[in-house]
Tab-separated table of C-alpha atoms in Angstrom:
chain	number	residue	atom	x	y	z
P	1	UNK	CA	42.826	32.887	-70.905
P	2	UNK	CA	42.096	36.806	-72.023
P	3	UNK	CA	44.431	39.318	-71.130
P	4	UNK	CA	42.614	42.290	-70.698
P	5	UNK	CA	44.332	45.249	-69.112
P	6	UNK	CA	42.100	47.131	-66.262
P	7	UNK	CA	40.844	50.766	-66.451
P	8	UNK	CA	42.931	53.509	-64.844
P	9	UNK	CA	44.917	52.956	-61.745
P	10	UNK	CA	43.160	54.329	-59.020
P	11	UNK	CA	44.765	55.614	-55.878
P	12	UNK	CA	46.403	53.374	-53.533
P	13	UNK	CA	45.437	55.009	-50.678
P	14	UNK	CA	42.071	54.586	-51.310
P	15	UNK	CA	41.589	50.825	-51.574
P	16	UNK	CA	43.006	48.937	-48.228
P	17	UNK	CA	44.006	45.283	-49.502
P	18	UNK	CA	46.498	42.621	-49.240
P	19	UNK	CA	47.274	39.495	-51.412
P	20	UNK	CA	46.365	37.352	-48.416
P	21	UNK	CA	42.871	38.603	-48.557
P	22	UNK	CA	42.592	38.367	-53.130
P	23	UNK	CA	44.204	34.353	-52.149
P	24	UNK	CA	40.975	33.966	-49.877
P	25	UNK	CA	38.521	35.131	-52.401
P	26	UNK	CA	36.432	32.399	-53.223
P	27	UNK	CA	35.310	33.172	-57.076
P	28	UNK	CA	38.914	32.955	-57.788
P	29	UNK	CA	40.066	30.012	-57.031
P	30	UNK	CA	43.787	30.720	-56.651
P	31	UNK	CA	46.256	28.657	-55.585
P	32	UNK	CA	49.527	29.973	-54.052
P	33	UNK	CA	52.477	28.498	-55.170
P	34	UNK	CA	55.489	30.666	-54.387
P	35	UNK	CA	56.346	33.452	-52.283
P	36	UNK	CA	54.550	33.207	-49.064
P	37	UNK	CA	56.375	35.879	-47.632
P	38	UNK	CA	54.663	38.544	-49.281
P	39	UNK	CA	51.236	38.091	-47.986
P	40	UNK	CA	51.142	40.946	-46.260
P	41	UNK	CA	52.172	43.013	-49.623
P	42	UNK	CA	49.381	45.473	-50.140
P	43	UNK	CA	47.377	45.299	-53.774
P	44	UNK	CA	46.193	48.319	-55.434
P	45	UNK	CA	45.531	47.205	-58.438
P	46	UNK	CA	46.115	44.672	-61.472
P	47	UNK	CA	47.878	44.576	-64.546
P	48	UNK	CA	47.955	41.958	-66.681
P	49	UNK	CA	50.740	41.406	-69.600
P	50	UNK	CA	53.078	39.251	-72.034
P	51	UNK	CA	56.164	41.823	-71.642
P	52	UNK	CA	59.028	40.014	-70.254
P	53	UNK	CA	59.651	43.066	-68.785
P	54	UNK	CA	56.515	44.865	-67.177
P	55	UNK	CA	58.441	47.561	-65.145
P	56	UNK	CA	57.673	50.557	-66.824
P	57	UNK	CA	54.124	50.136	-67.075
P	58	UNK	CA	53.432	49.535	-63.117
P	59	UNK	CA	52.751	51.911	-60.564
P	60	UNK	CA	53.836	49.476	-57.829
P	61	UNK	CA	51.725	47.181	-55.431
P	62	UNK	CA	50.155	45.782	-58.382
P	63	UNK	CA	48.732	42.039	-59.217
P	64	UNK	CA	50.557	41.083	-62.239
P	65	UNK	CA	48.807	38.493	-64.323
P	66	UNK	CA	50.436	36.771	-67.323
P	67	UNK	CA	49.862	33.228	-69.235
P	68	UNK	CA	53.446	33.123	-69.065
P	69	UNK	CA	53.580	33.350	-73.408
P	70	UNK	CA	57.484	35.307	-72.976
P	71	UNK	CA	58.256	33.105	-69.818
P	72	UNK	CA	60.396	30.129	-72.518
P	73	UNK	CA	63.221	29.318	-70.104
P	74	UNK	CA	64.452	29.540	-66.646
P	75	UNK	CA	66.684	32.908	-67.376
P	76	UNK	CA	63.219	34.467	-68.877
P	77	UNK	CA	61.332	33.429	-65.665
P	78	UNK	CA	63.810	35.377	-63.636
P	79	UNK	CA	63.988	38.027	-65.642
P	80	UNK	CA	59.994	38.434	-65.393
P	81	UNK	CA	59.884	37.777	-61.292
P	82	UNK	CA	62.854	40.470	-61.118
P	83	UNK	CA	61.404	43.138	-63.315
P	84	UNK	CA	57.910	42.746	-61.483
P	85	UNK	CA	59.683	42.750	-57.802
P	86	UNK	CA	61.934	46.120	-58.583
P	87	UNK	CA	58.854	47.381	-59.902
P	88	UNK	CA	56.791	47.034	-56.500
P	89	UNK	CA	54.340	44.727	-57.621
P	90	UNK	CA	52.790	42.915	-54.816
P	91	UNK	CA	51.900	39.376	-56.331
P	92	UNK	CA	52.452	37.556	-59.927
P	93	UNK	CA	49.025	35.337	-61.244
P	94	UNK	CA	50.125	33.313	-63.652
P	95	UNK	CA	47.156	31.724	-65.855
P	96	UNK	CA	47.416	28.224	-66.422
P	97	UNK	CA	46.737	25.438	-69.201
P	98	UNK	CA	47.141	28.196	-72.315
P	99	UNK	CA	50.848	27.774	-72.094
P	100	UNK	CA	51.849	25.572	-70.044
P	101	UNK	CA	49.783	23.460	-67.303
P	102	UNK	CA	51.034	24.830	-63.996
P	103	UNK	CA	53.567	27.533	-63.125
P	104	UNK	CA	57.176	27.160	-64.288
P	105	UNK	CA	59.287	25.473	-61.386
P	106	UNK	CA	61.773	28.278	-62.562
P	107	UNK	CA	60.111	30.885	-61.541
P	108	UNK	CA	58.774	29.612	-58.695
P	109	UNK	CA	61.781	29.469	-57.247
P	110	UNK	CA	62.484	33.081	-58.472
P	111	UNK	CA	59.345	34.163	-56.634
P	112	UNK	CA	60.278	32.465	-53.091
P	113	UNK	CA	63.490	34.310	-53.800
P	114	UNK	CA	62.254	37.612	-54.257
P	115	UNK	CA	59.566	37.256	-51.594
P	116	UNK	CA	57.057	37.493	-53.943
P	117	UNK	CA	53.459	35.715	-54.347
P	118	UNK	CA	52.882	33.528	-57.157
P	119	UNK	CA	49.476	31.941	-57.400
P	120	UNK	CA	47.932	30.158	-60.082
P	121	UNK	CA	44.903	31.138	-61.801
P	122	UNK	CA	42.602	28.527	-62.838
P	123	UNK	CA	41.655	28.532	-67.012
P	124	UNK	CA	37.869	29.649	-66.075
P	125	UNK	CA	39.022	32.519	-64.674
P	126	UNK	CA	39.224	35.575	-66.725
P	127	UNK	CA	42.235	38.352	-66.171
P	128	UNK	CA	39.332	41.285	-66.293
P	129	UNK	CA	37.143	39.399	-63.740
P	130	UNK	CA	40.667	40.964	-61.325
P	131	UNK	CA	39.809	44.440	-62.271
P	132	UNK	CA	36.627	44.465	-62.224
P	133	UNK	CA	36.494	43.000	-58.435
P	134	UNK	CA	39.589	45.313	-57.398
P	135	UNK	CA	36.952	48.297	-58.831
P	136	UNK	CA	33.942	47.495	-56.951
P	137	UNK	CA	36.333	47.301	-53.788
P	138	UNK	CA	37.581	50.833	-54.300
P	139	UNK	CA	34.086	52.053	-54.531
P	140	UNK	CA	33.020	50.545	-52.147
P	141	UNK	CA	36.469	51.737	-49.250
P	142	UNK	CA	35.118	55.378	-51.157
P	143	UNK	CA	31.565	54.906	-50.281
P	144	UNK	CA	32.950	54.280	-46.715
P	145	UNK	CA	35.361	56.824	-46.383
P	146	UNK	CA	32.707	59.372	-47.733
P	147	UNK	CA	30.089	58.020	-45.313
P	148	UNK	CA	32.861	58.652	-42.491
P	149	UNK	CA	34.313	62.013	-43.569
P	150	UNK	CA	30.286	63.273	-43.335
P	151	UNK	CA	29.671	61.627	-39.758
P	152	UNK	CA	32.624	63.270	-38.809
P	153	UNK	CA	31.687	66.732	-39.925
P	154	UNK	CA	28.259	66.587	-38.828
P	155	UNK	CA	29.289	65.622	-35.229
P	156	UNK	CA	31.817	68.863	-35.337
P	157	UNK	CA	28.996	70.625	-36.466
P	158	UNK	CA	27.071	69.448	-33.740
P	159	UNK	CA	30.249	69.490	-31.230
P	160	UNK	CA	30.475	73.997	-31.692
P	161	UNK	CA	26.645	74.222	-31.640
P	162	UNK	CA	25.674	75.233	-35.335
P	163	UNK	CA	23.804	71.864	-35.685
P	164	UNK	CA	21.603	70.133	-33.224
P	165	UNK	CA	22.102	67.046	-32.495
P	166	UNK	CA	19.009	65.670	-34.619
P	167	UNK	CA	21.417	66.349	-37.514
P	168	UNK	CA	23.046	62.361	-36.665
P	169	UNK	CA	19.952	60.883	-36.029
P	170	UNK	CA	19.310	59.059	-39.101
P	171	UNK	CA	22.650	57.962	-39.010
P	172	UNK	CA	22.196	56.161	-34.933
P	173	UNK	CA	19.443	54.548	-36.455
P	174	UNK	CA	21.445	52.783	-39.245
P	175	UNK	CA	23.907	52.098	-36.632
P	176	UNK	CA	21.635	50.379	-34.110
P	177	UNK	CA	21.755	53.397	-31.253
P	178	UNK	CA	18.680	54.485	-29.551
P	179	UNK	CA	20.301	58.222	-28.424
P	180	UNK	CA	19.743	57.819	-25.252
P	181	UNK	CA	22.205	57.085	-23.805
P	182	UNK	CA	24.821	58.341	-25.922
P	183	UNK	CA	28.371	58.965	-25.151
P	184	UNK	CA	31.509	60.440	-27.278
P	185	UNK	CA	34.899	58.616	-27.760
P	186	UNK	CA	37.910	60.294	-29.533
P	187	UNK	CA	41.040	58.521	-31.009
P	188	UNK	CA	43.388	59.158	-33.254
P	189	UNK	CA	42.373	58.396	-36.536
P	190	UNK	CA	45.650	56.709	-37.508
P	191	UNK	CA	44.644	54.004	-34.511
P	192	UNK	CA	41.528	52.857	-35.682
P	193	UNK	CA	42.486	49.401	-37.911
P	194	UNK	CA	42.764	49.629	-41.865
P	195	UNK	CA	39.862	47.056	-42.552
P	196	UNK	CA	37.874	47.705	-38.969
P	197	UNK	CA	34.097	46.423	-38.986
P	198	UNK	CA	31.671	48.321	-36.700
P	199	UNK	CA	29.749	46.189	-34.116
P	200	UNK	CA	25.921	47.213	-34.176
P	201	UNK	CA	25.790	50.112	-31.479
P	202	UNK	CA	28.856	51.798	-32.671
P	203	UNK	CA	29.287	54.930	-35.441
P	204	UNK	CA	31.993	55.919	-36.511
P	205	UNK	CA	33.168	59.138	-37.817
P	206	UNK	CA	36.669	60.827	-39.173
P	207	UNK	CA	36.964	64.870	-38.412
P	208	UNK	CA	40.768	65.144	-39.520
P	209	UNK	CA	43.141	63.496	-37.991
P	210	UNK	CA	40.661	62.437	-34.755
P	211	UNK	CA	38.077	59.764	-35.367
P	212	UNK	CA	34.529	60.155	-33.471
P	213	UNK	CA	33.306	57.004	-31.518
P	214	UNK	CA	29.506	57.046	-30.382
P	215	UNK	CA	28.831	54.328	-28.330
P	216	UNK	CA	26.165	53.883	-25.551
P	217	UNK	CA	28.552	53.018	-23.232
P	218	UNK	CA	32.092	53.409	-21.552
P	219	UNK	CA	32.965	50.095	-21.927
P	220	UNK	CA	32.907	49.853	-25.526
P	221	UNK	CA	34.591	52.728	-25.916
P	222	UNK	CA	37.034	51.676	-23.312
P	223	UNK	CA	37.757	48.142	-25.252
P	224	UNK	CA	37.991	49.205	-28.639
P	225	UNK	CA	40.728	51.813	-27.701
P	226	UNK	CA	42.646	49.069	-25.686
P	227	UNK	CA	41.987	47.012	-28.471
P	228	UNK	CA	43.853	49.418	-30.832
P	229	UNK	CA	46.396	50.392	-28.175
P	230	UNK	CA	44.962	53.735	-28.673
P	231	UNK	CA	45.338	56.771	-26.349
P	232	UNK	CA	41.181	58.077	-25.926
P	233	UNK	CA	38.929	60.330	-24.441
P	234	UNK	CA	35.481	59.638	-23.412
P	235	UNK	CA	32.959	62.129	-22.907
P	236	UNK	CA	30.227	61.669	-20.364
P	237	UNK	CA	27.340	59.539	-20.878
P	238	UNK	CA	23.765	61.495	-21.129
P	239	UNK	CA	20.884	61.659	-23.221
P	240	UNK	CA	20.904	62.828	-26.749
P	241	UNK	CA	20.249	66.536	-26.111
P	242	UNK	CA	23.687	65.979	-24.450
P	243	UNK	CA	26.096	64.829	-27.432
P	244	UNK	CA	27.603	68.181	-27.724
P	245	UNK	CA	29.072	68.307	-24.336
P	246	UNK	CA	30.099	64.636	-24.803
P	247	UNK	CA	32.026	65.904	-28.003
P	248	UNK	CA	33.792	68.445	-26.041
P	249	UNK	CA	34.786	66.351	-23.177
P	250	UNK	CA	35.973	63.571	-25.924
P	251	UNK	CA	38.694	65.606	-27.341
P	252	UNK	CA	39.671	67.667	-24.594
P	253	UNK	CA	40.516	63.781	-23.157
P	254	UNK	CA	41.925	62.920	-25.997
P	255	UNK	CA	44.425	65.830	-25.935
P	256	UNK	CA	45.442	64.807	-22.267
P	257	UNK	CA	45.566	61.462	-23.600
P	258	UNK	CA	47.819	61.445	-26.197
P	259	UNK	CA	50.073	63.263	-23.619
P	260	UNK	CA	50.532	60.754	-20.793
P	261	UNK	CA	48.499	57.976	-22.673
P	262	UNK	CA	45.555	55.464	-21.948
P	263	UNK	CA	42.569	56.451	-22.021
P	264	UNK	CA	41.200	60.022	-20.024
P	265	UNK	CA	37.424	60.047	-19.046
P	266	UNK	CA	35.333	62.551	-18.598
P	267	UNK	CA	35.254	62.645	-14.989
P	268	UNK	CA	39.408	63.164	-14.803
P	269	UNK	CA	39.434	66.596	-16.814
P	270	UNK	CA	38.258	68.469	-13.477
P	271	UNK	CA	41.161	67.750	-11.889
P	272	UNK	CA	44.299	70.039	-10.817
P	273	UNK	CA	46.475	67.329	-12.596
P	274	UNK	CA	44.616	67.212	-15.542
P	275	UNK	CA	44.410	71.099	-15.699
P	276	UNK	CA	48.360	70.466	-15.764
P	277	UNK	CA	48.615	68.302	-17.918
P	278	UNK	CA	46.553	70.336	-20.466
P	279	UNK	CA	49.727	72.783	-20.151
P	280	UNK	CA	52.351	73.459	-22.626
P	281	UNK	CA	55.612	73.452	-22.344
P	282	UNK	CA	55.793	77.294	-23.198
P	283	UNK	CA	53.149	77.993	-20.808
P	284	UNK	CA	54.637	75.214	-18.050
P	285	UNK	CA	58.438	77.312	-18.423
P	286	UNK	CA	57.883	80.253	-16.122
P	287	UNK	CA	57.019	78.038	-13.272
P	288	UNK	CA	60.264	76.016	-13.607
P	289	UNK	CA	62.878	78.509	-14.635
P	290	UNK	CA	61.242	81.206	-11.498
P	291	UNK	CA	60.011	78.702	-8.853
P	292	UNK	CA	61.674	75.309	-9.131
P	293	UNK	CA	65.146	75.304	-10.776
P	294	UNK	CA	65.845	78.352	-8.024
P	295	UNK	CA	64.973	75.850	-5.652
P	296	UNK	CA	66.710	72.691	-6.687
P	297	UNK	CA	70.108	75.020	-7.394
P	298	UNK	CA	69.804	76.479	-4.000
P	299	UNK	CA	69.246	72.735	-2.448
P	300	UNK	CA	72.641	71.648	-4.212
P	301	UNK	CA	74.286	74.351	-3.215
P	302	UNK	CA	73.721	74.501	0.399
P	303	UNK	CA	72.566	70.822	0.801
P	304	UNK	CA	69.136	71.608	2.224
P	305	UNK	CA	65.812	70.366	1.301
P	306	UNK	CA	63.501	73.441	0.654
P	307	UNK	CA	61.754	71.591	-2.409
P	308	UNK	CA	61.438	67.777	-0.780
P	309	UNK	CA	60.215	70.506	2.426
P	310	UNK	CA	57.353	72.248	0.156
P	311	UNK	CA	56.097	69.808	-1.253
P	312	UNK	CA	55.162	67.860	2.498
P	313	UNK	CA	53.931	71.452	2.466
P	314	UNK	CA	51.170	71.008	-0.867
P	315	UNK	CA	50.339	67.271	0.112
P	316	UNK	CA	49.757	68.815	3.972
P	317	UNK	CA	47.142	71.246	2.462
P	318	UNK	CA	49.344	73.874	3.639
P	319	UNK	CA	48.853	72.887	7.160
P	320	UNK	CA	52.277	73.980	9.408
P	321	UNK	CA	51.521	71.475	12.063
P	322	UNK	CA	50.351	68.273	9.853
P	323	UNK	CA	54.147	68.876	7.997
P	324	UNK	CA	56.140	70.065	11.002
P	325	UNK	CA	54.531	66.189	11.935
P	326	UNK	CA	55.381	64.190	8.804
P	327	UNK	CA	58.773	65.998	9.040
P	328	UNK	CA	60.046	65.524	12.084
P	329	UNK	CA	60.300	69.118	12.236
P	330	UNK	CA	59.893	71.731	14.734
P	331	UNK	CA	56.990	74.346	13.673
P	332	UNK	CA	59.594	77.091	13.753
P	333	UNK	CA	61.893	75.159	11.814
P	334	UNK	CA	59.163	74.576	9.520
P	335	UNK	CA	58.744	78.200	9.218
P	336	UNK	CA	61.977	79.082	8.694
P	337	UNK	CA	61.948	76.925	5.561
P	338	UNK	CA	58.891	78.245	4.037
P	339	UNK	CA	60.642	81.995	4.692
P	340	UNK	CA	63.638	81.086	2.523
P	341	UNK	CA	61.392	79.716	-0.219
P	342	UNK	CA	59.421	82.957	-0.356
P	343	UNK	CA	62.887	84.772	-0.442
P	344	UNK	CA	64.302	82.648	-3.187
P	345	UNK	CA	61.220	82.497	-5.392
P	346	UNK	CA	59.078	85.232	-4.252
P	347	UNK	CA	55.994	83.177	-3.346
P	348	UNK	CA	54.537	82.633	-0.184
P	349	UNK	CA	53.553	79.415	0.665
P	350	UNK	CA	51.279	80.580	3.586
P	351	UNK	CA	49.210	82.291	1.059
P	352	UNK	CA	46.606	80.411	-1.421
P	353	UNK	CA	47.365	81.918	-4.763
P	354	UNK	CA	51.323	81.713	-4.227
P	355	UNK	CA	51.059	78.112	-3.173
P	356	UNK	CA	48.802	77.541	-5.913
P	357	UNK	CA	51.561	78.925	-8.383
P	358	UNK	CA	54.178	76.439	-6.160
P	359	UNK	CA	52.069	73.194	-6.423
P	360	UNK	CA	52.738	73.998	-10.250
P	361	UNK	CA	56.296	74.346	-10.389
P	362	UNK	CA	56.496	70.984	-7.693
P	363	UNK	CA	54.321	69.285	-10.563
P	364	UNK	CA	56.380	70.377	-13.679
P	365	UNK	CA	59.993	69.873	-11.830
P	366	UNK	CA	58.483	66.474	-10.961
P	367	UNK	CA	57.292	65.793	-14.932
């Protein structure tokens, strides 16, 4: 068995990796005899070594791989599995048949311990063939990220109208898409899985911290956010001339989105809700502190009902007799009430821009 360190450690946020997925690798042929815990442990890298104490040369969420040469007794073994665990390494391979012919039971039982893998590696397998996989991995999650990072500024490009939309069409070809139709889907990028493999039909790209669907379809677009238990927007479906309003429409759903959640289609922006709910709470403030807190104080003080009053008003379309009705109330009762709200908050409900300004502060005192 040669043990051949690897080249420099690249970054671990660039290669996406667990020891559950190196165990599965077939040209390996590991065999896991410790530590199942750890699975999940993320590998950047591997380091192989004799040292009984490796610490100070890992980076953490390394593979270390020894033939076990300082590993002569049980005290040793822990030594080794401790030293490799406080160092954040991820897994331990330990060579077989140039020492000894399997793993020692000592620090197997360290490993399950420590919640650490331990596999074996068979005598066929060299330590550099580790490295050189892990490498082509990392180029390849680069590659990807790259490919991403340029979808997503092309369709931003596209999105403010200093590209057309011809800019992506090489790129819907590679992906299966026609163009027509063509819709935009926005989620956050942190939602989108760490190893996620696009269907046919589907690209994919990152702008910050959204990432850019384009699917032909609300349905797809639909499922893969529910999938990922991701608030989305969808933009309206249309042909390809259209992607740029699409765009639009994706993020200004994903804003409302990520607000009161799910998943906001194009269709719900035009809405006097969703115009709320685009608000912020600086700009929401006015309405409560001069139209609805006035309102609710006055109700506890006096015991009367002017807001549970205006807003059978609003959902009445400001018709007197439809709420005097759904009240109970006599019209000049009615009347009296919508008085003493224009006295306390200086809006009048009878007119349309006042009661527009109401229907606000109802909604924000409500949310």
């Amino acid at each position: 068995m040669t043990a051949v360190s690897g080249p420099a450690v690249p970054d671990e946020s660039l290669l996406r990796l667990t020891v559950r997925e190196v165990l599965a690798e077939p040209c390996f042929r590991l065999r896991l005899v410790a530590g199942s815990a750890g699975l999940d442990l993320p590998v950047r890298w591997a380091h192989s070594t004799e040292l009984l104490d490796p610490g100070p040369y890992l980076r953490g969420h390394e593979i270390v791989l020894t033939v076990g040469a300082a590993l002569t007794d049980p005290a040793r073994c822990r030594a080794f599995a401790r030293s490799a665990r406080d160092s954040r390494a991820s897994a331990i391979g330990y060579g077989i048949a140039d020492v000894t012919p399997d793993a020692p039971r000592a620090l197997r039982e360290a490993c399950d311990r420590l919640g650490l893998p331990l596999f074996e590696v068979p005598p066929e397998v060299p330590f550099v063939s580790f490295t050189e996989w892990l490498a082509v991995r990392l180029a390849a999650v680069r590659d990807e990220e790259h490919d991403r990072a340029e979808i997503g500024r092309l369709l931003e490009l596209i999105r403010s109208g200093l590209a057309s939309p011809e800019a992506i069409r090489s790129h819907l070809r590679q992906a299966g898409l026609s163009g027509d139709p063509l819709l935009a889907a926005a989620v956050p990028v942190e939602s989108v899985p760490e190893r996620f493999a696009l269907a046919p039909g589907t690209l994919l790209g990152v702008a910050g911290d959204v990432a850019l669907l384009l699917v032909p379809d609300e349905e797809r677009a639909a499922a893969l956010a529910a999938g990922w238990h991701a608030p989305c927007g969808i933009g309206s479906p249309g042909p390809f001339t259209h992607l740029p309003r699409s765009l639009t429409e994706s993020l200004a759903g994903l804003d409302l989105a990520r607000r009161r959640g799910g998943t906001v289609r194009a269709g719900d922006l035009a809405t006097f809700p969703a115009l709320l709910g685009r608000l912020s709470q600086r700009q929401i403030a006015p309405f409560i502190e001069q139209i609805a807190r006035p309102l609710a104080s006055y109700d506890a003080a006096h015991g009367s009902r002017l807001i549970d009053t205006l807003r059978a008003f609003l959902e009445a379309g400001g018709s007197v007799s439809s709420t005097s009705r759904a009240l109970f109330l006599h019209p000049n009762t009615l009347r009296h009430r919508l008085t003493r709200i224009e006295a306390i908050t200086g809006r009048n409900p009878l007119q349309f821009d006042d009661r527009v300004a109401l229907a606000v502060a109802m909604w924000a005192w409500r949310t």
